[in-house]
Amino acid sequence: MAAPCAEDPSLERHFKGHRDAVTCVDFSIKTKQLASGSMDSCLMVWHMKPQSRAYRFTGHKDAVTCVNFSPSGHLLASGSRDKTVRLWVPNVKGESTSFRAHTATVRSVHFCSDGQSFVTASDDKTVKVWSTHRQKFLFSLSQHINWVRCAKFSPDGRLIVSASDDKTVKLWDKSSRECIHSYCEHGGFVTYVDFHPSGTCIAAAGMDNTVKVWDVRTHRLLQHYQLHSAAVNALSFHPSGSYLITASSDSTLKILDLMEGRLLYTLHGHQSAGRGIEAFPCYLDRLLGLGLVQLRRGPATTVAFSRTGEYFASGGSDEQVMVWKSNFDVVDHGEVMKVPRPPATLASSAGNLPEVDFPVPSGRGRSVESVQSQPQEPVSMPQTLTSTLEHIVGQLDVLTQTVSILEQRLTLTEDKLKQCLENQQLIMQRTTP
């Protein structure tokens, strides 16, 4: 069994470029690129090689809710609240094709392991399967009675699993298009689901703060974890099958040892000082030092292991994408990778287990931990200075809102200009003999 080495998971890099909460992340094959989607309607492709330029892809008209690289890494799929799916070529040109996939928000997109098809899930209560290269609709799965938040192919491509706000997880046979089984143990909306690398188990996360693991052959509940104090938004299996990582609205990431059914690490990282303040980082250090602003932890919205398991990435409402090094034992991991082992057959509800907190550098010369935990001496400040600083903070908020409005207007103008150019091209094509 792979085991954590003496070194704990460590923050390697953090990427800043989104202008709103990060909703999704995914690594390409060989961990060369990392894609992220955001409520800002943009898709970012980050290069793991230092000093490499990131790509910002625009095209969606509303929040990007999901991203997934094809198995070869030559395509990148994204889904959006604008009801469309886009297939991108993840290079500097950022060319994409778009098609109306659903009649409501697209919540999830996932390629089959052969790359020939992909599956989408939507607020229109359906799961749909598409041909990748023809971008042709193949069939729909329609037994959920509420929004479908996630759908994934099994590693062998024969099964599909879906998670819904109807509090169920459904297992489907791709060939017969029939629902094999419904798992109804969650006490709230089911936010995320995925297959274990062995294909024999599934794990689901829920708004009831729990993570549950089932055997897809016997449909038996194997493990039950209640470690978070708020909704679990996403989860990801380590390629070895020995570990599971979760992201929660309680601001933490948690790494579970599935072989022993216990919590290994709790990671704290995503935080914010309020969007108005963070727009002006040059003032943030001073305000933090004077105690007028405090960093607060924000929801961790998404998490994913790289295809090799060497890294994992997380995103949050603080608009940042963080890349962590797993630091699991590489030698043992290589052995386990050959045959991923399913979780131990154990219906465990983890209780008060020891946690290991990892404060994350803020990138401004001090750690979040040092800001929050160092004893602070009373600072005596004149009332006029306090009033002046509060006035500055208020003005910064107003300025931030103004910039946001201007950005929206600029985007609107760009869209209208693009539409005018397209119309002009159509007119010229019609008039040309």
Short mmCIF file of C-alpha atoms in Angstrom, two decimals:
data_model
loop_
_atom_site.label_atom_id
_atom_site.label_comp_id
_atom_site.label_asym_id
_atom_site.label_seq_id
_atom_site.Cartn_x
_atom_site.Cartn_y
_atom_site.Cartn_z
CA MET A 1 0.00 0.00 0.00
CA ALA A 2 1.22 3.48 -0.80
CA ALA A 3 1.87 5.52 2.29
CA PRO A 4 2.53 9.18 2.95
CA CYS A 5 6.22 9.89 3.28
CA ALA A 6 7.76 11.98 6.03
CA GLU A 7 7.06 15.14 4.02
CA ASP A 8 3.54 16.57 4.19
CA PRO A 9 1.59 17.96 1.21
CA SER A 10 3.05 21.34 0.28
CA LEU A 11 1.87 24.34 -1.69
CA GLU A 12 3.92 24.57 -4.90
CA ARG A 13 2.32 27.44 -6.79
CA HIS A 14 -0.75 29.60 -6.83
CA PHE A 15 -2.17 31.19 -9.95
CA LYS A 16 -4.03 34.49 -10.03
CA GLY A 17 -5.93 35.61 -13.11
CA HIS A 18 -9.63 34.96 -12.57
CA ARG A 19 -11.89 37.83 -11.58
CA ASP A 20 -14.46 35.79 -9.70
CA ALA A 21 -14.79 32.49 -7.83
CA VAL A 22 -13.02 29.47 -9.38
CA THR A 23 -15.55 26.70 -10.08
CA CYS A 24 -13.51 23.85 -11.60
CA VAL A 25 -9.99 22.57 -12.29
CA ASP A 26 -8.46 19.73 -14.33
CA PHE A 27 -4.94 18.60 -15.26
CA SER A 28 -3.88 17.49 -18.73
CA ILE A 29 -2.00 14.27 -19.41
CA LYS A 30 1.63 14.37 -18.14
CA THR A 31 0.65 17.37 -15.96
CA LYS A 32 1.85 19.91 -18.55
CA GLN A 33 -1.23 22.12 -18.32
CA LEU A 34 -3.88 22.94 -15.75
CA ALA A 35 -7.28 24.31 -16.78
CA SER A 36 -9.64 26.27 -14.57
CA GLY A 37 -13.10 27.76 -15.04
CA SER A 38 -14.68 30.62 -13.16
CA MET A 39 -17.82 32.60 -12.48
CA ASP A 40 -16.11 35.34 -14.54
CA SER A 41 -17.12 33.41 -17.73
CA CYS A 42 -13.46 32.76 -18.61
CA LEU A 43 -11.40 29.63 -19.00
CA MET A 44 -7.73 29.79 -18.01
CA VAL A 45 -5.04 27.33 -19.10
CA TRP A 46 -1.99 27.53 -16.84
CA HIS A 47 1.40 26.04 -17.71
CA MET A 48 3.14 24.10 -15.00
CA LYS A 49 6.51 25.19 -16.38
CA PRO A 50 7.66 28.31 -14.43
CA GLN A 51 7.56 31.68 -16.22
CA SER A 52 5.24 30.31 -18.90
CA ARG A 53 2.41 32.50 -20.07
CA ALA A 54 -1.14 31.46 -19.22
CA TYR A 55 -3.92 31.43 -21.81
CA ARG A 56 -7.25 33.17 -21.15
CA PHE A 57 -10.05 31.79 -23.31
CA THR A 58 -13.25 33.80 -23.74
CA GLY A 59 -16.38 32.64 -25.52
CA HIS A 60 -18.90 31.59 -22.91
CA LYS A 61 -21.56 34.22 -22.16
CA ASP A 62 -21.96 33.20 -18.51
CA ALA A 63 -20.16 31.39 -15.69
CA VAL A 64 -17.96 28.41 -16.65
CA THR A 65 -19.05 25.54 -14.40
CA CYS A 66 -16.90 22.59 -15.54
CA VAL A 67 -13.72 21.71 -17.46
CA ASN A 68 -12.16 18.44 -18.59
CA PHE A 69 -9.16 17.57 -20.75
CA SER A 70 -9.53 14.75 -23.28
CA PRO A 71 -7.37 11.66 -22.54
CA SER A 72 -4.83 12.77 -25.19
CA GLY A 73 -4.79 16.35 -23.93
CA HIS A 74 -5.48 17.68 -27.44
CA LEU A 75 -8.98 18.90 -26.55
CA LEU A 76 -10.45 20.72 -23.58
CA ALA A 77 -14.19 20.67 -22.92
CA SER A 78 -16.04 23.28 -20.88
CA GLY A 79 -19.65 23.70 -19.81
CA SER A 80 -21.40 26.87 -18.80
CA ARG A 81 -24.44 28.54 -17.32
CA ASP A 82 -25.05 29.79 -20.89
CA LYS A 83 -26.35 26.24 -21.63
CA THR A 84 -23.52 25.45 -24.07
CA VAL A 85 -20.53 23.14 -24.24
CA ARG A 86 -17.34 24.33 -25.92
CA LEU A 87 -14.51 22.17 -27.24
CA TRP A 88 -11.22 24.08 -27.22
CA VAL A 89 -7.80 23.43 -28.69
CA PRO A 90 -5.67 24.37 -25.65
CA ASN A 91 -2.98 26.40 -27.44
CA VAL A 92 -2.21 30.07 -27.89
CA LYS A 93 -4.94 30.51 -30.54
CA GLY A 94 -7.63 29.09 -28.27
CA GLU A 95 -9.90 28.04 -31.11
CA SER A 96 -13.20 26.49 -30.05
CA THR A 97 -16.49 25.17 -31.33
CA SER A 98 -19.68 25.72 -29.40
CA PHE A 99 -22.99 23.94 -29.40
CA ARG A 100 -26.21 24.18 -27.43
CA ALA A 101 -26.06 21.06 -25.29
CA HIS A 102 -28.94 21.54 -22.85
CA THR A 103 -31.94 23.75 -22.10
CA ALA A 104 -30.43 24.88 -18.77
CA THR A 105 -27.04 25.31 -17.07
CA VAL A 106 -24.46 22.64 -17.98
CA ARG A 107 -22.98 21.50 -14.64
CA SER A 108 -20.58 18.76 -15.68
CA VAL A 109 -18.59 17.49 -18.68
CA HIS A 110 -16.39 14.37 -18.78
CA PHE A 111 -14.60 12.49 -21.58
CA CYS A 112 -14.75 8.72 -21.90
CA SER A 113 -11.35 7.01 -21.50
CA ASP A 114 -11.16 6.32 -25.26
CA GLY A 115 -11.82 9.99 -26.04
CA GLN A 116 -14.52 9.09 -28.56
CA SER A 117 -17.43 10.40 -26.49
CA PHE A 118 -18.20 12.66 -23.55
CA VAL A 119 -21.03 12.99 -21.07
CA THR A 120 -22.74 16.14 -19.79
CA ALA A 121 -25.10 16.84 -16.88
CA SER A 122 -27.47 19.75 -16.55
CA ASP A 123 -30.07 21.65 -14.55
CA ASP A 124 -32.58 20.44 -17.16
CA LYS A 125 -32.54 17.15 -15.16
CA THR A 126 -30.86 15.15 -17.94
CA VAL A 127 -27.56 13.40 -18.61
CA LYS A 128 -26.50 13.41 -22.26
CA VAL A 129 -23.84 11.49 -24.17
CA TRP A 130 -22.15 13.00 -27.23
CA SER A 131 -19.77 11.95 -30.00
CA THR A 132 -16.55 13.94 -29.57
CA HIS A 133 -15.35 14.41 -33.15
CA ARG A 134 -18.75 14.77 -34.79
CA GLN A 135 -20.09 16.76 -31.80
CA LYS A 136 -23.27 14.85 -32.34
CA PHE A 137 -25.87 14.05 -29.70
CA LEU A 138 -26.08 10.29 -29.10
CA PHE A 139 -28.61 9.71 -26.33
CA SER A 140 -30.10 11.08 -23.13
CA LEU A 141 -30.61 9.58 -19.64
CA SER A 142 -33.67 11.11 -18.00
CA GLN A 143 -34.72 9.54 -14.69
CA HIS A 144 -33.54 12.28 -12.30
CA ILE A 145 -36.31 14.54 -10.99
CA ASN A 146 -34.11 17.53 -10.11
CA TRP A 147 -30.93 19.24 -11.31
CA VAL A 148 -28.08 16.88 -12.22
CA ARG A 149 -24.85 18.30 -10.85
CA CYS A 150 -22.31 15.73 -12.05
CA ALA A 151 -21.90 12.78 -14.43
CA LYS A 152 -18.81 10.61 -15.03
CA PHE A 153 -17.80 7.63 -17.15
CA SER A 154 -16.31 4.57 -15.49
CA PRO A 155 -12.63 3.87 -16.31
CA ASP A 156 -13.63 1.18 -18.85
CA GLY A 157 -16.35 3.41 -20.38
CA ARG A 158 -19.14 0.88 -19.84
CA LEU A 159 -20.92 2.64 -16.97
CA ILE A 160 -22.01 6.21 -16.20
CA VAL A 161 -22.66 7.58 -12.73
CA SER A 162 -24.68 10.74 -12.03
CA ALA A 163 -25.38 12.87 -8.94
CA SER A 164 -28.44 15.04 -8.48
CA ASP A 165 -30.32 17.51 -6.32
CA ASP A 166 -33.01 14.82 -6.03
CA LYS A 167 -30.66 13.36 -3.34
CA THR A 168 -29.80 10.30 -5.42
CA VAL A 169 -26.77 8.86 -7.19
CA LYS A 170 -27.69 6.79 -10.25
CA LEU A 171 -25.61 4.13 -11.98
CA TRP A 172 -26.28 3.64 -15.71
CA ASP A 173 -25.33 1.02 -18.27
CA LYS A 174 -24.05 2.87 -21.34
CA SER A 175 -25.00 0.10 -23.82
CA SER A 176 -28.55 -0.56 -22.64
CA ARG A 177 -29.07 3.05 -21.44
CA GLU A 178 -30.84 1.65 -18.39
CA CYS A 179 -30.49 2.75 -14.78
CA ILE A 180 -28.84 -0.17 -12.95
CA HIS A 181 -29.21 1.18 -9.42
CA SER A 182 -30.14 4.29 -7.43
CA TYR A 183 -28.23 5.10 -4.23
CA CYS A 184 -30.48 7.07 -1.89
CA GLU A 185 -28.45 7.32 1.33
CA HIS A 186 -27.63 11.04 1.09
CA GLY A 187 -29.65 13.39 3.28
CA GLY A 188 -29.32 16.36 0.92
CA PHE A 189 -28.38 17.42 -2.59
CA VAL A 190 -25.56 15.31 -4.04
CA THR A 191 -22.94 17.71 -5.39
CA TYR A 192 -20.28 15.47 -6.92
CA VAL A 193 -19.57 11.85 -7.82
CA ASP A 194 -16.68 9.93 -9.36
CA PHE A 195 -15.41 6.40 -10.02
CA HIS A 196 -12.55 4.82 -8.12
CA PRO A 197 -9.62 4.11 -10.53
CA SER A 198 -10.35 0.37 -10.22
CA GLY A 199 -13.89 0.96 -11.52
CA THR A 200 -15.37 -1.15 -8.70
CA CYS A 201 -16.44 1.72 -6.42
CA ILE A 202 -17.90 5.21 -6.55
CA ALA A 203 -17.61 8.10 -4.11
CA ALA A 204 -20.20 10.86 -3.75
CA ALA A 205 -20.14 14.20 -1.92
CA GLY A 206 -23.16 15.99 -0.57
CA MET A 207 -24.69 19.13 0.87
CA ASP A 208 -25.23 17.06 4.05
CA ASN A 209 -21.45 17.46 4.69
CA THR A 210 -20.76 13.76 4.01
CA VAL A 211 -18.76 11.60 1.62
CA LYS A 212 -20.00 8.08 0.89
CA VAL A 213 -18.27 5.21 -0.94
CA TRP A 214 -20.25 2.35 -2.53
CA ASP A 215 -19.32 -0.89 -4.27
CA VAL A 216 -20.91 -0.77 -7.75
CA ARG A 217 -21.05 -4.58 -7.97
CA THR A 218 -22.93 -5.27 -4.74
CA HIS A 219 -24.30 -1.69 -4.30
CA ARG A 220 -23.21 -1.92 -0.68
CA LEU A 221 -22.13 1.16 1.29
CA LEU A 222 -18.43 0.63 2.05
CA GLN A 223 -17.44 3.85 3.79
CA HIS A 224 -19.13 6.90 5.24
CA TYR A 225 -17.22 10.03 6.24
CA GLN A 226 -18.59 13.04 8.10
CA LEU A 227 -15.50 15.17 8.54
CA HIS A 228 -16.51 18.55 7.13
CA SER A 229 -18.61 21.18 8.88
CA ALA A 230 -20.23 22.42 5.65
CA ALA A 231 -21.19 21.15 2.19
CA VAL A 232 -18.64 19.02 0.32
CA ASN A 233 -18.33 20.56 -3.15
CA ALA A 234 -15.93 18.22 -4.95
CA LEU A 235 -13.72 15.17 -4.55
CA SER A 236 -10.96 13.38 -6.45
CA PHE A 237 -9.36 9.93 -6.23
CA HIS A 238 -5.59 9.59 -6.25
CA PRO A 239 -4.62 7.43 -9.29
CA SER A 240 -3.35 4.72 -6.91
CA GLY A 241 -6.85 4.38 -5.49
CA SER A 242 -5.49 4.63 -1.95
CA TYR A 243 -6.44 8.24 -1.25
CA LEU A 244 -9.38 10.58 -1.71
CA ILE A 245 -9.28 14.37 -1.45
CA THR A 246 -12.33 16.55 -0.76
CA ALA A 247 -13.07 20.30 -1.04
CA SER A 248 -15.66 21.93 1.19
CA SER A 249 -17.48 25.18 1.88
CA ASP A 250 -15.91 25.03 5.37
CA SER A 251 -12.76 26.31 3.53
CA THR A 252 -10.77 23.07 3.95
CA LEU A 253 -9.36 20.31 1.78
CA LYS A 254 -9.17 16.90 3.45
CA ILE A 255 -7.09 13.90 2.35
CA LEU A 256 -8.49 10.50 3.36
CA ASP A 257 -6.66 7.17 3.52
CA LEU A 258 -9.21 4.80 1.98
CA MET A 259 -7.26 1.67 2.87
CA GLU A 260 -7.48 2.46 6.58
CA GLY A 261 -10.65 4.56 6.49
CA ARG A 262 -9.15 7.57 8.26
CA LEU A 263 -8.35 11.25 7.84
CA LEU A 264 -4.72 12.00 6.97
CA TYR A 265 -4.53 15.76 6.44
CA THR A 266 -6.63 18.90 6.67
CA LEU A 267 -5.41 21.75 4.46
CA HIS A 268 -6.38 25.41 4.87
CA GLY A 269 -5.58 27.78 2.05
CA HIS A 270 -8.37 29.62 0.34
CA GLN A 271 -9.25 32.89 2.00
CA SER A 272 -10.18 36.49 1.19
CA ALA A 273 -10.21 39.97 2.66
CA GLY A 274 -13.25 41.05 0.66
CA ARG A 275 -13.26 41.74 -3.08
CA GLY A 276 -13.07 45.52 -2.71
CA ILE A 277 -9.86 45.32 -0.67
CA GLU A 278 -8.19 42.55 -2.67
CA ALA A 279 -8.49 44.58 -5.86
CA PHE A 280 -5.78 46.84 -4.39
CA PRO A 281 -3.07 44.58 -2.94
CA CYS A 282 -0.71 47.54 -2.45
CA TYR A 283 -2.89 48.70 0.47
CA LEU A 284 -3.59 45.26 1.91
CA ASP A 285 -0.35 44.81 3.87
CA ARG A 286 -0.81 48.15 5.64
CA LEU A 287 -4.44 47.49 6.50
CA LEU A 288 -3.57 43.99 7.76
CA GLY A 289 -0.74 45.41 9.89
CA LEU A 290 -3.03 48.01 11.44
CA GLY A 291 -5.61 45.34 12.22
CA LEU A 292 -8.31 47.09 10.17
CA VAL A 293 -8.69 44.13 7.81
CA GLN A 294 -8.67 40.42 8.60
CA LEU A 295 -8.30 37.59 6.15
CA ARG A 296 -11.24 35.23 6.35
CA ARG A 297 -11.37 31.70 5.04
CA GLY A 298 -13.58 31.16 2.02
CA PRO A 299 -15.15 28.08 0.46
CA ALA A 300 -12.95 25.57 -1.37
CA THR A 301 -15.07 24.97 -4.47
CA THR A 302 -13.11 22.42 -6.47
CA VAL A 303 -10.18 19.98 -6.25
CA ALA A 304 -8.50 17.46 -8.58
CA PHE A 305 -5.45 15.19 -8.55
CA SER A 306 -3.15 15.26 -11.57
CA ARG A 307 -3.16 12.18 -13.81
CA THR A 308 0.08 10.97 -12.21
CA GLY A 309 -0.98 11.82 -8.65
CA GLU A 310 2.14 13.88 -8.04
CA TYR A 311 0.12 17.08 -7.67
CA PHE A 312 -3.38 18.22 -6.86
CA ALA A 313 -5.03 21.57 -7.60
CA SER A 314 -7.76 23.43 -5.74
CA GLY A 315 -9.88 26.47 -6.45
CA GLY A 316 -11.97 28.72 -4.24
CA SER A 317 -14.14 31.78 -3.90
CA ASP A 318 -10.91 33.79 -3.40
CA GLU A 319 -10.41 33.62 -7.20
CA GLN A 320 -7.15 31.66 -6.82
CA VAL A 321 -5.99 28.33 -8.20
CA MET A 322 -3.53 26.56 -5.90
CA VAL A 323 -1.24 23.71 -6.92
CA TRP A 324 -0.04 21.39 -4.16
CA LYS A 325 2.57 18.64 -4.22
CA SER A 326 1.14 15.39 -2.84
CA ASN A 327 4.45 14.12 -1.45
CA PHE A 328 3.15 10.55 -1.24
CA ASP A 329 5.76 7.79 -1.30
CA VAL A 330 6.78 7.59 -4.97
CA VAL A 331 8.25 4.06 -4.85
CA ASP A 332 5.23 2.49 -3.22
CA HIS A 333 2.92 4.58 -5.38
CA GLY A 334 4.42 3.08 -8.55
CA GLU A 335 3.64 -0.42 -7.35
CA VAL A 336 0.08 0.44 -6.40
CA MET A 337 -0.55 2.21 -9.71
CA LYS A 338 -0.29 -1.12 -11.54
CA VAL A 339 -3.43 -2.46 -9.88
CA PRO A 340 -5.49 0.22 -8.10
CA ARG A 341 -6.92 -1.24 -4.91
CA PRO A 342 -10.54 -0.61 -3.92
CA PRO A 343 -11.22 0.94 -0.48
CA ALA A 344 -11.35 -1.26 2.58
CA THR A 345 -14.77 -2.77 3.23
CA LEU A 346 -15.59 -0.68 6.20
CA ALA A 347 -18.62 1.49 6.91
CA SER A 348 -16.78 4.01 9.02
CA SER A 349 -18.02 7.34 10.25
CA ALA A 350 -14.89 9.24 11.14
CA GLY A 351 -15.24 11.36 14.23
CA ASN A 352 -12.78 13.58 16.06
CA LEU A 353 -9.58 12.69 14.24
CA PRO A 354 -6.31 14.63 14.46
CA GLU A 355 -5.88 17.33 11.84
CA VAL A 356 -2.77 18.83 10.33
CA ASP A 357 -3.23 22.44 9.26
CA PHE A 358 -0.98 23.98 6.61
CA PRO A 359 -1.03 27.77 6.52
CA VAL A 360 -0.59 29.08 3.00
CA PRO A 361 1.73 31.97 2.07
CA SER A 362 -0.29 34.99 0.98
CA GLY A 363 2.37 36.03 -1.53
CA ARG A 364 2.89 39.29 0.32
CA GLY A 365 5.79 38.33 2.59
CA ARG A 366 3.74 36.90 5.48
CA SER A 367 1.67 33.79 6.00
CA VAL A 368 -2.02 33.73 6.82
CA GLU A 369 -1.10 31.92 10.01
CA SER A 370 1.24 34.70 11.12
CA VAL A 371 -1.45 37.29 10.52
CA GLN A 372 -4.08 35.37 12.43
CA SER A 373 -2.23 33.69 15.27
CA GLN A 374 0.61 35.95 16.39
CA PRO A 375 -0.23 37.84 19.60
CA GLN A 376 -0.85 41.43 18.68
CA GLU A 377 0.11 44.34 20.89
CA PRO A 378 -2.54 46.99 21.41
CA VAL A 379 -2.12 49.70 18.82
CA SER A 380 -3.13 53.20 19.80
CA MET A 381 -4.18 55.21 16.77
CA PRO A 382 -5.62 58.71 16.58
CA GLN A 383 -9.33 58.78 15.76
CA THR A 384 -8.65 60.95 12.70
CA LEU A 385 -6.28 58.32 11.25
CA THR A 386 -8.82 55.57 11.82
CA SER A 387 -11.55 57.64 10.14
CA THR A 388 -9.24 58.42 7.20
CA LEU A 389 -8.36 54.75 6.68
CA GLU A 390 -12.04 53.72 6.87
CA HIS A 391 -12.80 56.42 4.28
CA ILE A 392 -10.03 55.05 2.02
CA VAL A 393 -11.46 51.53 2.33
CA GLY A 394 -14.91 52.85 1.42
CA GLN A 395 -13.52 54.68 -1.62
CA LEU A 396 -11.70 51.54 -2.74
CA ASP A 397 -15.00 49.64 -2.65
CA VAL A 398 -16.65 52.33 -4.80
CA LEU A 399 -13.71 52.30 -7.23
CA THR A 400 -13.85 48.52 -7.49
CA GLN A 401 -17.57 48.60 -8.30
CA THR A 402 -16.94 51.30 -10.93
CA VAL A 403 -14.18 49.22 -12.58
CA SER A 404 -16.49 46.18 -12.55
CA ILE A 405 -19.26 48.17 -14.30
CA LEU A 406 -16.78 49.45 -16.90
CA GLU A 407 -15.57 45.89 -17.55
CA GLN A 408 -19.15 44.76 -18.10
CA ARG A 409 -19.77 47.64 -20.52
CA LEU A 410 -16.55 46.89 -22.40
CA THR A 411 -17.54 43.23 -22.72
CA LEU A 412 -20.96 44.31 -24.01
CA THR A 413 -19.32 46.61 -26.57
CA GLU A 414 -16.95 43.84 -27.70
CA ASP A 415 -19.89 41.46 -28.15
CA LYS A 416 -21.82 44.05 -30.22
CA LEU A 417 -18.75 44.79 -32.35
CA LYS A 418 -18.22 41.09 -32.96
CA GLN A 419 -21.90 40.72 -33.94
CA CYS A 420 -21.60 43.69 -36.35
CA LEU A 421 -18.50 42.19 -38.00
CA GLU A 422 -20.24 38.81 -38.39
CA ASN A 423 -23.30 40.51 -39.93
CA GLN A 424 -21.04 42.47 -42.30
CA GLN A 425 -19.32 39.26 -43.39
CA LEU A 426 -22.70 37.64 -44.06
CA ILE A 427 -23.84 40.62 -46.15
CA MET A 428 -20.61 40.55 -48.18
CA GLN A 429 -20.97 36.81 -48.78
CA ARG A 430 -24.53 37.31 -50.05
CA THR A 431 -23.60 40.20 -52.35
CA THR A 432 -20.54 38.44 -53.79
CA PRO A 433 -21.58 36.76 -57.13
#
